[in-house]
Rosetta silent file (secondary structure, phi, psi, omega in degrees, C-alpha in Angstrom):
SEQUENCE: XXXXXXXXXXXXXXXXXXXXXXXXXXXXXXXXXXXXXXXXXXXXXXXXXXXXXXXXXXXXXXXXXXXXXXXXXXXXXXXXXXXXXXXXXXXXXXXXXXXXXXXXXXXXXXXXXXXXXXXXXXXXXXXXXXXXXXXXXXXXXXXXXXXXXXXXXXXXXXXXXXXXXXXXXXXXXXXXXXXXXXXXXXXXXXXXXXXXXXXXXXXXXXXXXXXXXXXXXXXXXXXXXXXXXXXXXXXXXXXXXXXXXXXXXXXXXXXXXXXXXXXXXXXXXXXXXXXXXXXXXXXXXXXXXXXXXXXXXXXXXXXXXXXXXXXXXXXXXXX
SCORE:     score description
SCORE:     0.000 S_00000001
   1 L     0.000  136.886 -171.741  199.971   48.429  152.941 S_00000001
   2 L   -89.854  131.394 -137.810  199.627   50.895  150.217 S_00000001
   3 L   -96.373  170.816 -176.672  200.120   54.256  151.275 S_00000001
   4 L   -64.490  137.017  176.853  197.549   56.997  150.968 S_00000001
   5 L  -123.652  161.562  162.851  197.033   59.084  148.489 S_00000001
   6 L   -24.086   90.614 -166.860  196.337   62.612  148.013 S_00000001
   7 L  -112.379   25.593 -170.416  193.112   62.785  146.206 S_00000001
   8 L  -124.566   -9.860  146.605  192.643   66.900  146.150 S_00000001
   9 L   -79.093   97.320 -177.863  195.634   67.228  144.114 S_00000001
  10 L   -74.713  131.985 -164.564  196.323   67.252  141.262 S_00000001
  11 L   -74.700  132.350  151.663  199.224   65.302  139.771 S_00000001
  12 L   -25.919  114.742  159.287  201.959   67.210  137.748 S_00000001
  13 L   -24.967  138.976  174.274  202.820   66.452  134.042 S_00000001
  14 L   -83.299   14.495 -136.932  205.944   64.292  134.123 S_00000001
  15 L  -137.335  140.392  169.691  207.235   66.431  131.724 S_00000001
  16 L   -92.191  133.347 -178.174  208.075   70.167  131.770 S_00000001
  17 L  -102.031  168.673 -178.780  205.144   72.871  130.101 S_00000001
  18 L  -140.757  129.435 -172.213  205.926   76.273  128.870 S_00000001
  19 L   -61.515  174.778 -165.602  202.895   79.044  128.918 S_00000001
  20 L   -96.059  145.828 -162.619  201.575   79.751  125.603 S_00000001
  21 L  -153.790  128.384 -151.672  202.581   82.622  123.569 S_00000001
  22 L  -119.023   93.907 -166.210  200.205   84.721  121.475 S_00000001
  23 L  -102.533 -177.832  168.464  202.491   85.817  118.405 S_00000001
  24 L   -92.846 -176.719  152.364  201.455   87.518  114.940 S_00000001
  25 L  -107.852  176.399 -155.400  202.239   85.181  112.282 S_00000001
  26 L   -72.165  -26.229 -171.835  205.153   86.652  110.178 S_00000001
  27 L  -108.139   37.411 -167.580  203.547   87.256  107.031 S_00000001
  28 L  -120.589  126.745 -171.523  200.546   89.337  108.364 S_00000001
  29 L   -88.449  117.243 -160.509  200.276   93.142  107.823 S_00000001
  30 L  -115.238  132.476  176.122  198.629   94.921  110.505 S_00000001
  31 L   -99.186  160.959 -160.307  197.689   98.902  109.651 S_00000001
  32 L   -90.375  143.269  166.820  197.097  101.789  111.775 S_00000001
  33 L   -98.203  157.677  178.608  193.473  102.881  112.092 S_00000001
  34 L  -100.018  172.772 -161.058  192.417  106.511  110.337 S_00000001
  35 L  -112.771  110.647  131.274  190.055  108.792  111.197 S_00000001
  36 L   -67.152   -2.041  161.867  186.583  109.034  109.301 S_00000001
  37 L   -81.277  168.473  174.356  184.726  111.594  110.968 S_00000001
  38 L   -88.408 -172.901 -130.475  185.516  115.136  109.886 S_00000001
  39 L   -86.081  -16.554  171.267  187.706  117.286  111.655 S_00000001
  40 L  -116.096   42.821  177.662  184.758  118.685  114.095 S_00000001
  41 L   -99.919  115.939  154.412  183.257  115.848  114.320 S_00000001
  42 L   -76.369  142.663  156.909  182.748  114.574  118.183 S_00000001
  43 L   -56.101  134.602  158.796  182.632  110.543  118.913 S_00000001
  44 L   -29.555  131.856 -166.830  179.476  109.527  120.194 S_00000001
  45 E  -137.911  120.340 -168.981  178.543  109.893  123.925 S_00000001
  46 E  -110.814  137.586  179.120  176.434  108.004  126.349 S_00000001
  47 E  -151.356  101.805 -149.992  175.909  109.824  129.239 S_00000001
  48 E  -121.618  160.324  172.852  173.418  108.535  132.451 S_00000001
  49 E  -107.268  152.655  177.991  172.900  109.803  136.074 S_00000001
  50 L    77.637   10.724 -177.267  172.089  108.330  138.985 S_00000001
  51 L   -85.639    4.076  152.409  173.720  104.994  138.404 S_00000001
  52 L  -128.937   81.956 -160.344  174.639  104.649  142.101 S_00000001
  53 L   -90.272   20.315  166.343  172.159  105.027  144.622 S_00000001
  54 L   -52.542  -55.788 -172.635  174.132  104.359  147.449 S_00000001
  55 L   -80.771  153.798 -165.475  175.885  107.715  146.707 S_00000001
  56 L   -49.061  -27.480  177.642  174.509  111.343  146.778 S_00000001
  57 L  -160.439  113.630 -157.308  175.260  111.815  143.340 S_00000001
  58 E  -120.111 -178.729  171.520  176.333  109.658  140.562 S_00000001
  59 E  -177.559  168.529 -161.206  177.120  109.463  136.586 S_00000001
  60 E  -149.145   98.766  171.091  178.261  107.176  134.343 S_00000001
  61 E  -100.043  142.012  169.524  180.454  108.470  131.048 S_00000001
  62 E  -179.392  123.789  164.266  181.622  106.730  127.635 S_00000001
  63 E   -95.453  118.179 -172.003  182.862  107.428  124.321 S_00000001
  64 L   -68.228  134.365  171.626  182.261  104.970  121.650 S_00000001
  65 L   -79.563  171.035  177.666  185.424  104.455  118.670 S_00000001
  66 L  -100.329  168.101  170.335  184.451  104.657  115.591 S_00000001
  67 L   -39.576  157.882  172.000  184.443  101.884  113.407 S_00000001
  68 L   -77.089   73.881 -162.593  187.432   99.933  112.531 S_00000001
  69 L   -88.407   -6.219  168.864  188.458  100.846  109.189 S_00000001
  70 L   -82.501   25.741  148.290  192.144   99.072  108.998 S_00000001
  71 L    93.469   -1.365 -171.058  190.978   96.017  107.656 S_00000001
  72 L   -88.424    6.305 -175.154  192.092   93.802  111.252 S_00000001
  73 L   -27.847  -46.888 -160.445  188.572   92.240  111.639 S_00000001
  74 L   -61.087  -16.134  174.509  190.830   88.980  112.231 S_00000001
  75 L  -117.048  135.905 -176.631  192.261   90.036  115.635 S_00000001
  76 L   -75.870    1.935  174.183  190.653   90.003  119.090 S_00000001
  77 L  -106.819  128.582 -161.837  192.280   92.810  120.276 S_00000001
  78 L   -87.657  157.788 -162.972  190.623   96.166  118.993 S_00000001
  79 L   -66.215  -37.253 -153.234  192.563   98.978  117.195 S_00000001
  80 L  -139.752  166.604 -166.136  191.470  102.024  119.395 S_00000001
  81 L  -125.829  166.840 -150.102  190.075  101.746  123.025 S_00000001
  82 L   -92.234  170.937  128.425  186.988  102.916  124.964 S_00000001
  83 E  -126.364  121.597  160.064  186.868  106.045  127.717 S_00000001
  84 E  -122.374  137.675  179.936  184.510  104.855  130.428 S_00000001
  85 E  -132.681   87.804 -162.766  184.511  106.915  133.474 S_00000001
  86 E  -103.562  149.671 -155.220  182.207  106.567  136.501 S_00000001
  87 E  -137.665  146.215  171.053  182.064  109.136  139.140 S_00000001
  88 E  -140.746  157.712  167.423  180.193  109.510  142.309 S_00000001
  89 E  -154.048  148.303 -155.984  179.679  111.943  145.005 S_00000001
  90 E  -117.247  121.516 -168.783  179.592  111.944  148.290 S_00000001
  91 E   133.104  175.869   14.201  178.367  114.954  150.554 S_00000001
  92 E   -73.005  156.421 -169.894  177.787  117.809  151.404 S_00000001
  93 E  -151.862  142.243 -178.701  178.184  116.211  154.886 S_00000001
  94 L   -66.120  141.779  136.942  179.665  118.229  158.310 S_00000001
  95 L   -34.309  155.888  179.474  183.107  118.198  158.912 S_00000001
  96 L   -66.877  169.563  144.589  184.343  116.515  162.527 S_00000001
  97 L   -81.676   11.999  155.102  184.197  118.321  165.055 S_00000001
  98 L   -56.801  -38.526 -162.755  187.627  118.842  165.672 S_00000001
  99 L   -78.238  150.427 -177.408  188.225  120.293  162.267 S_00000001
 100 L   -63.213  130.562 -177.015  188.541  124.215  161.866 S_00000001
 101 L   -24.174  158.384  170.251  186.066  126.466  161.263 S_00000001
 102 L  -150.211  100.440  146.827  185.516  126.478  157.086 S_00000001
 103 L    -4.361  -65.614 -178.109  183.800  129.188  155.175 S_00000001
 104 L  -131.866  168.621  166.496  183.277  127.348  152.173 S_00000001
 105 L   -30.187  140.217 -158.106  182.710  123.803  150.851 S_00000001
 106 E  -127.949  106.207 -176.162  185.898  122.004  151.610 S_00000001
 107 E  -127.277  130.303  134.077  185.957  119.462  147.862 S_00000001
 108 E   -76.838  108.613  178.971  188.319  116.765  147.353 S_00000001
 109 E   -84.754  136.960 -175.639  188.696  115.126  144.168 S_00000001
 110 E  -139.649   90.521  175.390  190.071  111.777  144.079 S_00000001
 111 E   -88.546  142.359  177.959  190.715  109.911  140.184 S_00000001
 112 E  -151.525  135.054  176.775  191.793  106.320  140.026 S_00000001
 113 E   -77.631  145.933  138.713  192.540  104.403  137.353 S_00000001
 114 L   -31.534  153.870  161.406  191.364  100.749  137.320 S_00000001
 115 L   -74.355  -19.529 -165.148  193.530   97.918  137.303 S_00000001
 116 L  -104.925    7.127 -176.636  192.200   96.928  134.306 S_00000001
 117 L   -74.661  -37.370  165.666  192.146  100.403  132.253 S_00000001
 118 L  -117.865 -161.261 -176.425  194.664  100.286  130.321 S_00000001
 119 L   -87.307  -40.371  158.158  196.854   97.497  128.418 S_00000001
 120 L   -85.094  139.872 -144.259  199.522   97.414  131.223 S_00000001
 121 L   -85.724  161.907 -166.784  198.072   97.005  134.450 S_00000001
 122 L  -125.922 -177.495  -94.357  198.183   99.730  136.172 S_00000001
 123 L  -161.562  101.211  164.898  198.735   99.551  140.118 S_00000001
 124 L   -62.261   20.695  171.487  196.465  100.197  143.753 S_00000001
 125 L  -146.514  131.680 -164.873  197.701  102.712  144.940 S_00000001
 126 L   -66.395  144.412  175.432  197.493  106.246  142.600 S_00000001
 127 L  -119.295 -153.349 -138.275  200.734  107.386  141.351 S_00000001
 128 H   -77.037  -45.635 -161.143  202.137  110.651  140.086 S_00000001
 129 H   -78.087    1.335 -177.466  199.936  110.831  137.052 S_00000001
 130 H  -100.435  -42.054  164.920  196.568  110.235  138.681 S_00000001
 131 H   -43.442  -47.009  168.039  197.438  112.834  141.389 S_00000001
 132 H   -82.495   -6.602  160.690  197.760  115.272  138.861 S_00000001
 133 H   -68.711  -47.287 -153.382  194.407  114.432  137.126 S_00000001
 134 H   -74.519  -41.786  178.077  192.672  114.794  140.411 S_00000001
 135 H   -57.765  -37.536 -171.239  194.425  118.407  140.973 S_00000001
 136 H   -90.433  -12.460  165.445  193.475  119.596  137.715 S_00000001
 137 H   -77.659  -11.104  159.423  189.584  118.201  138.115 S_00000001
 138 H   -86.411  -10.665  172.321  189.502  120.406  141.639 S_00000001
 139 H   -83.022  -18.309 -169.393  190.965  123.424  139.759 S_00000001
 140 H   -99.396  -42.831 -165.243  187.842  123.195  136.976 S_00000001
 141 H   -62.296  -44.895 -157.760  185.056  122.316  139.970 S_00000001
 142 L   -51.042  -28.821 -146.701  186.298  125.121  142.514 S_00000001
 143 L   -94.139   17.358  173.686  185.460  127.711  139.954 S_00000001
 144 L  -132.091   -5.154  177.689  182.253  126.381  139.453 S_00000001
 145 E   -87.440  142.607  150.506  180.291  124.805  142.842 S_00000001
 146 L   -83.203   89.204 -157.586  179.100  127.535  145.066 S_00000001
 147 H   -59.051  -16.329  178.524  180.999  126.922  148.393 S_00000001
 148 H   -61.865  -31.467  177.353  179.604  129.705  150.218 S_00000001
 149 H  -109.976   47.995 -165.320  176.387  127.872  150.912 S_00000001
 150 H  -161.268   52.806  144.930  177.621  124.764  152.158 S_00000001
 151 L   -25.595  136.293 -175.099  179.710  126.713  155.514 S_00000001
 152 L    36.197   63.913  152.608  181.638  123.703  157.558 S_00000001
 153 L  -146.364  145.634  169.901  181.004  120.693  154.916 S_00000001
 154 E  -103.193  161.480 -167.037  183.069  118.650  152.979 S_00000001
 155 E  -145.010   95.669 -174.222  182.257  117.179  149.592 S_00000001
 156 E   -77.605  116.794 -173.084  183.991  114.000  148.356 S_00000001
 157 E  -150.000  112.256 -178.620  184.162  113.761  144.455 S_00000001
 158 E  -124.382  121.978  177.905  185.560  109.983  143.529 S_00000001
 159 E  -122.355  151.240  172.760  185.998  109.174  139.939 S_00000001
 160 E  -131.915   95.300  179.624  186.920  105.763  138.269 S_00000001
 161 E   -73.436  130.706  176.599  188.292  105.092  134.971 S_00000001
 162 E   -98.913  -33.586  171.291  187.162  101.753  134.077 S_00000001
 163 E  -129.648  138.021  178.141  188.879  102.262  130.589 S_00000001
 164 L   -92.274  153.698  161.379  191.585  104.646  129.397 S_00000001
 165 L   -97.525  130.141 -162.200  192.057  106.227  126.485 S_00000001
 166 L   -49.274  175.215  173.860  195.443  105.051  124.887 S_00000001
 167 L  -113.238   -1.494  168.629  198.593  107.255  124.128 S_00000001
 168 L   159.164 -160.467 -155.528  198.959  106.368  120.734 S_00000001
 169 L   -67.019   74.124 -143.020  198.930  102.824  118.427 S_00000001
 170 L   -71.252   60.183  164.715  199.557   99.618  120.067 S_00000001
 171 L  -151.656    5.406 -161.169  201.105   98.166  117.157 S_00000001
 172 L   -99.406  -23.291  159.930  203.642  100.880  116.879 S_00000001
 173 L   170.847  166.411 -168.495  205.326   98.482  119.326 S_00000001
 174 L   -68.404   -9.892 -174.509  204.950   95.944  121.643 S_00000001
 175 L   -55.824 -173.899  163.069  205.347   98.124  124.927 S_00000001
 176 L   -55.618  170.011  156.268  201.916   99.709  126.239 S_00000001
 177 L    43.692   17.090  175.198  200.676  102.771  124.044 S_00000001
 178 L    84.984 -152.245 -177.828  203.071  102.234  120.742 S_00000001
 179 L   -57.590  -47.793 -154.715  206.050  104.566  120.439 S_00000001
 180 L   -81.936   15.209 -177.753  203.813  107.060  122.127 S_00000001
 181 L   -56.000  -19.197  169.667  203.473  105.367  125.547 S_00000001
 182 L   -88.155  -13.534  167.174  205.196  108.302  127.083 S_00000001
 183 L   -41.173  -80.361  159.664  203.283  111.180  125.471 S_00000001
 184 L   140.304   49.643 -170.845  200.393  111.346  128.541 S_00000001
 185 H   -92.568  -21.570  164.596  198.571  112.077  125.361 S_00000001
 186 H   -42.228   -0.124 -168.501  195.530  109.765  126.099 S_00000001
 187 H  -119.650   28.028  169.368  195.345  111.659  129.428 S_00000001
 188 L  -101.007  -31.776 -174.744  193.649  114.758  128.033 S_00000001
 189 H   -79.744   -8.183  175.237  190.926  113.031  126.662 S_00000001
 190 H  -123.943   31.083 -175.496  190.400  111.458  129.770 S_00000001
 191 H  -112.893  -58.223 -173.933  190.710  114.902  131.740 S_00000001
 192 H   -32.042  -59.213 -175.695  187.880  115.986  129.446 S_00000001
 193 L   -59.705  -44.347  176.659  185.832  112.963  130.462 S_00000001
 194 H   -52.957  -38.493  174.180  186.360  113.608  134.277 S_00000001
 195 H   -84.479   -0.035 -171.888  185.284  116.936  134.179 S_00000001
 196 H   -97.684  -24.567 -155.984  182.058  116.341  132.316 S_00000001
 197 H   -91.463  -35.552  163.101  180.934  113.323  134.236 S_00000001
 198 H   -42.816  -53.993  172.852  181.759  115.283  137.503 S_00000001
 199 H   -65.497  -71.510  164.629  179.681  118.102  136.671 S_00000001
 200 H   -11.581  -63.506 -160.617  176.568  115.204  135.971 S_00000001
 201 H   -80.388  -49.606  156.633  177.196  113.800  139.068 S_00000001
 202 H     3.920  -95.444 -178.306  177.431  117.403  140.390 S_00000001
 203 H   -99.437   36.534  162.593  173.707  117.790  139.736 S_00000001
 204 H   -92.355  -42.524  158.825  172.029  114.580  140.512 S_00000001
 205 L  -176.820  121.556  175.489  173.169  115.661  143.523 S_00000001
 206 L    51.428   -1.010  171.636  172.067  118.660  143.885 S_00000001
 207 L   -36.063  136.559  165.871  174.875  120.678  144.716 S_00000001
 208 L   -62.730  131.292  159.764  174.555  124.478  143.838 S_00000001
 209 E  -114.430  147.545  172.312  176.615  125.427  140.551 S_00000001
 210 L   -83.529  -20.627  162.898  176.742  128.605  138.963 S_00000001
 211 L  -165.861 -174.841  173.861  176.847  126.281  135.634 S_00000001
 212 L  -114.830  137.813 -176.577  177.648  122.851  134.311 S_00000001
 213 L   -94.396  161.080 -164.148  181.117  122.634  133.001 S_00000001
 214 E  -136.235  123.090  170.766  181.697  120.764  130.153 S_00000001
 215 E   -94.376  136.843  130.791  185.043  119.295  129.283 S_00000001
 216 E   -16.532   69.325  166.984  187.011  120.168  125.954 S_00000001
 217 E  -137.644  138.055  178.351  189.949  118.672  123.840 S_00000001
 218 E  -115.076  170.320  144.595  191.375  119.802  120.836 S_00000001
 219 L  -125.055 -103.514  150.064  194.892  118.804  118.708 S_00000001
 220 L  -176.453   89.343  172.255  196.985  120.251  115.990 S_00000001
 221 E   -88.376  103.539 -178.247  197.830  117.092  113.590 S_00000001
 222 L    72.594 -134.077  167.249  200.199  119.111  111.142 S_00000001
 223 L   -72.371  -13.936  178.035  198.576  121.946  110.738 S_00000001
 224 E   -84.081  175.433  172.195  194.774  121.428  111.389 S_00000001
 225 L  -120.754  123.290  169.983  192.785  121.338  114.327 S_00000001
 226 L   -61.916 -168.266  145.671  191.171  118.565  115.558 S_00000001
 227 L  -148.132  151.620  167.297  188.323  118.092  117.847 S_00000001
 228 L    61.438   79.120 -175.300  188.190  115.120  120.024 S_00000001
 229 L   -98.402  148.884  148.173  190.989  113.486  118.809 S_00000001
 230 L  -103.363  139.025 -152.475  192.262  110.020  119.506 S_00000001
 231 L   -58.317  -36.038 -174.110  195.912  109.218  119.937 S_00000001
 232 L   -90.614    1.305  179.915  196.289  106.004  117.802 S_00000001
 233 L   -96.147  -11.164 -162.423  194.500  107.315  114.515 S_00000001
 234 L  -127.384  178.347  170.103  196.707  110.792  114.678 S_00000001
 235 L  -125.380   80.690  166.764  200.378  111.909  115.372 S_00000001
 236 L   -39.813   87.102 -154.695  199.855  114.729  117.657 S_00000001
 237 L   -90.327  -23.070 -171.333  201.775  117.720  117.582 S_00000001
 238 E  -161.684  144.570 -178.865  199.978  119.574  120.325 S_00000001
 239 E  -152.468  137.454  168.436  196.837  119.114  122.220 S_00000001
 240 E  -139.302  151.629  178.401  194.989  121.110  125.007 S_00000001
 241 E  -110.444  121.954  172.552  191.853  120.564  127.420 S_00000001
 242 E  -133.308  142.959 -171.351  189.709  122.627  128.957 S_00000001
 243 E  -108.867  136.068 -177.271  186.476  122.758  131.180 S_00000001
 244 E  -125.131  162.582  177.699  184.391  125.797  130.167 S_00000001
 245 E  -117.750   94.010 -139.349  181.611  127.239  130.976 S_00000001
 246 H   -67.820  -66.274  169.921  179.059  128.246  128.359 S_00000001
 247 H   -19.762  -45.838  171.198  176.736  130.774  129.847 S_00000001
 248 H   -84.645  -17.316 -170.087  179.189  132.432  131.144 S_00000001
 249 L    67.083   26.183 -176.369  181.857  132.196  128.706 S_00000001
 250 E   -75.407  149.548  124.968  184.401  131.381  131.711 S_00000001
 251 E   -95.078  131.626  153.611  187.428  128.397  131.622 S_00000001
 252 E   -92.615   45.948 -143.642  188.183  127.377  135.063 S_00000001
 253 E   149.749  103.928  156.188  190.683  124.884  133.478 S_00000001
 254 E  -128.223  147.292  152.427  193.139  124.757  130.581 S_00000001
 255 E  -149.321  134.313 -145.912  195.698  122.425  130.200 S_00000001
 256 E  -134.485  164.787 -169.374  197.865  122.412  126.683 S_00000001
 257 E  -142.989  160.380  170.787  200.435  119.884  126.216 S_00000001
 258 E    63.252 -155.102 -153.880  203.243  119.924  122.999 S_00000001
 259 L  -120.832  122.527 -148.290  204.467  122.728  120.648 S_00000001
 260 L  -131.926  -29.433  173.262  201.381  124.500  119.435 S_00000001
 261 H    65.009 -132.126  161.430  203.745  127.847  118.310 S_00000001
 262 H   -17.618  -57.969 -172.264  201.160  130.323  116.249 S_00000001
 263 H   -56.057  -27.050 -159.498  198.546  128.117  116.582 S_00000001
 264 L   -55.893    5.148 -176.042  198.191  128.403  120.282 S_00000001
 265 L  -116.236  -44.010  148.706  194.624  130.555  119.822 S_00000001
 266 L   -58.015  -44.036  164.305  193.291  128.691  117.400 S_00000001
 267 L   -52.836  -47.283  166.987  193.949  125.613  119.456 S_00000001
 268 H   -67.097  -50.891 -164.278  191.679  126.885  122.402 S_00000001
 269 H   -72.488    8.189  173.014  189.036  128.209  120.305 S_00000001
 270 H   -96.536  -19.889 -163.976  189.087  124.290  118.965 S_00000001
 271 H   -91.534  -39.605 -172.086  189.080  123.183  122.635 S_00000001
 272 H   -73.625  -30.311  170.248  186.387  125.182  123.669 S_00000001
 273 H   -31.756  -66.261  165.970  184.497  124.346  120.501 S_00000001
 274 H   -43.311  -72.956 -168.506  184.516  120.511  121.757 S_00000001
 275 H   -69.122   -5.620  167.297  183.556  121.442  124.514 S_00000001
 276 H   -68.893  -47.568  139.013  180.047  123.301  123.411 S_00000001
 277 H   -40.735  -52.756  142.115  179.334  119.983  121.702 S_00000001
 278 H   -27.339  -85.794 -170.903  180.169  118.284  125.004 S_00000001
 279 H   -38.339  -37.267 -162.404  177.732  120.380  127.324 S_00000001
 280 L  -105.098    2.531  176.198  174.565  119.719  125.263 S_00000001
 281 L   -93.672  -15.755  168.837  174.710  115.879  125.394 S_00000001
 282 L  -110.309   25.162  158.732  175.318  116.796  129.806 S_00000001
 283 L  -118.661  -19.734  177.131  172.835  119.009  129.665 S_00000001
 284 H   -64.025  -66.845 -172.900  170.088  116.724  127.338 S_00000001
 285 H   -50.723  -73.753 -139.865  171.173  113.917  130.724 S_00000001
 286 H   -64.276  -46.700 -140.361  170.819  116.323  133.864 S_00000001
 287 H   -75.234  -17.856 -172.762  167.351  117.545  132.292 S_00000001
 288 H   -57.447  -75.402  165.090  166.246  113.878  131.353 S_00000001
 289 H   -17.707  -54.954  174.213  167.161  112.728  135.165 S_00000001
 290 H   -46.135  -54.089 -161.379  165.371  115.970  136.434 S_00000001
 291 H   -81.114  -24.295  172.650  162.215  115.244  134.735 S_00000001
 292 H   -49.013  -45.482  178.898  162.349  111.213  135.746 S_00000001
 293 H   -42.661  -72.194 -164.281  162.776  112.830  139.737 S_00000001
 294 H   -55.255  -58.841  150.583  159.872  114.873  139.434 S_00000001
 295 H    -9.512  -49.381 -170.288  157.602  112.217  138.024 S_00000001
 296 H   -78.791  -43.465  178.177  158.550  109.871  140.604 S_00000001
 297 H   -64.982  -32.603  160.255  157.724  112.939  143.527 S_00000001
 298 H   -67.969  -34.549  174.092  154.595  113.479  141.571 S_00000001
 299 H   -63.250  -32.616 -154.870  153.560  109.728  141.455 S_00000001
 300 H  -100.205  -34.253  170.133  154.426  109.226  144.580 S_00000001
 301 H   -53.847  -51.805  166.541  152.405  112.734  145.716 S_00000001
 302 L   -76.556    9.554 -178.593  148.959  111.134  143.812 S_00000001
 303 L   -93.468  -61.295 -170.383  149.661  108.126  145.946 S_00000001
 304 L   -57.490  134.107  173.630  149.784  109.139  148.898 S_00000001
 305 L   -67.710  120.669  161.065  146.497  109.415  151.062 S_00000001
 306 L   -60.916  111.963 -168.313  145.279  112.851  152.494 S_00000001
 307 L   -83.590  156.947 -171.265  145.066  112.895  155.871 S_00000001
 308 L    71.555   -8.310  170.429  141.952  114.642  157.342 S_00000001
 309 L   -83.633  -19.512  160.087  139.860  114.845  154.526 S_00000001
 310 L   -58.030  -30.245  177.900  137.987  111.586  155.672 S_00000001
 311 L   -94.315  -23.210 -169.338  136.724  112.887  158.994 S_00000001
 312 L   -50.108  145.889 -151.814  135.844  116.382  157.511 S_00000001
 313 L  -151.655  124.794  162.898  132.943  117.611  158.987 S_00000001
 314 L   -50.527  145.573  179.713  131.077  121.072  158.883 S_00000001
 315 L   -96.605  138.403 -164.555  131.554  122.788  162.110 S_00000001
 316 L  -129.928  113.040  175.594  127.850  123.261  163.998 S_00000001
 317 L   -88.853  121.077  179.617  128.097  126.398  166.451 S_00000001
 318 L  -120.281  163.902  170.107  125.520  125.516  169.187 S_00000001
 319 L    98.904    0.000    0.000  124.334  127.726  171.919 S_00000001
């Protein structure tokens, strides 16, 4: 009797396989991409609210590359990389009761990369460099939600890069980020993004602010100043971020990176620059979002039936 066989398995080659390997071929020249906007130019910015209605207050950020001008149409992996950043927030909401009296708004920021954000996977559980994103997006919020009028509540501000911006070329070598995988420098521009999408999500919902902050980054490629820069089109000598606040003319937030020497004043007034060009593409979103709200509260206001105007009646005094 022939013995049974296994029909949910599938049988092994008799033969040994080897995974597949995704080379260059030898005689193909792959170039760096340059930068064709001018030197104040920002990248393009989509920027929507309200993209989670589970949560109190959401937003949704992302900066488009520019075209591909090195000539690599032929490969499926693109020269320069996205920043998408989605952010939500949750509160104000009471504290336990357990917890100690609190004065003011008690906000916790918490950035996490994806697994999928950058070209080497990144990890679940946040490590050094995510920690220190999240610290420097509660030093630009503190100085701008007003905590006084939100006594005993906490406020939860969760952000998620779904794409990173790189640290320089990937063809500069095969590791992650080129040569430049160790710069951070890709992590200014995606400091920038946190604090603008934060503030959005801010005021969908509804938090008090004294303004909407707007995040910033400039760089110093030789001697010029950039605005917006991205790491694989430039060689970076210095770069700094900041989230300012234009009415007021405040920063609650700088952070400068490299050797900026002379330059270092010039460099801010490039950072802040950026960021005035941020702020009117988050301020064009909160007002669009505003006026969709009210619409819907008006619509919904002509909808609604008036009670007691069916039975009115004249009042008849007898006697």
């Amino acid at each position: 009797m022939a013995l049974l066989a296994d029909r949910r398995r599938l049988t092994a080659p008799p033969g040994g396989t080897a995974p597949p390997v995704f080379g260059v071929p030898p005689d193909t020249h792959i170039s760096r991409p340059t930068r064709t906007r001018k030197a104040d130019e920002h990248r393009k910015i989509f920027l929507r609210t309200g993209v989670v209605p589970s949560a109190s207050g959401s937003a949704y950020y992302e900066i488009q590359p520019q075209s591909s001008t090195s000539g690599d149409e032929t490969f499926l992996m693109p020269s320069a990389s996205n920043l998408k950043v989605s952010c939500t927030v949750h509160g104000p909401r009471p504290l336990p009761r357990n917890a100690a009296f609190c004065p003011n708004l008690l906000l916790t920021t918490n950035v996490k990369f994806a697994p999928f954000a950058t070209r080497q996977r990144r990890g679940y559980i946040r490590d050094a460099t995510e920690r220190d994103l999240s610290v420097h997006l509660e030093t630009a919020l503190r100085g701008v939600v007003i905590g006084e009028r939100f006594p005993k509540s906490g406020c939860e501000v969760v952000i998620t890069v779904l794409e990173g911006e790189e640290h320089g070329w990937w063809g500069e070598s095969q590791e992650c980020g080129g040569g430049n995988a160790g710069s951070g420098w890709g992590m200014m521009s995606v400091l920038a993004g946190c604090i603008t999408v934060a503030s959005a999500a801010l005021a969908d919902a509804g938090i008090d602010c004294v303004d909407l902050i707007s995040g910033g980054v400039a760089a110093l490629v030789g001697d010029d100043v950039v605005l917006d820069p991205s790491p694989p089109e430039h060689n970076l000598r210095a770069a700094c971020v900041i989230g300012y606040l234009q009415s007021r003319d405040e920063i609650t937030e700088m952070w400068m990176k490299g050797e900026s020497g002379s330059q270092t004043e010039a460099l801010v007034d490039g950072a802040v620059r950026a960021a005035v060009l941020t702020r009117t593409v988050l301020a064009e979103a909160v007002k669009e979002a505003t006026e969709a709200k009210l619409a819907v509260l008006q619509e919904a206001k002509n909808q609604a039936p008036t009670r007691g105007k069916a039975n009115e009646k004249d009042a008849i005094m007898i006697g």
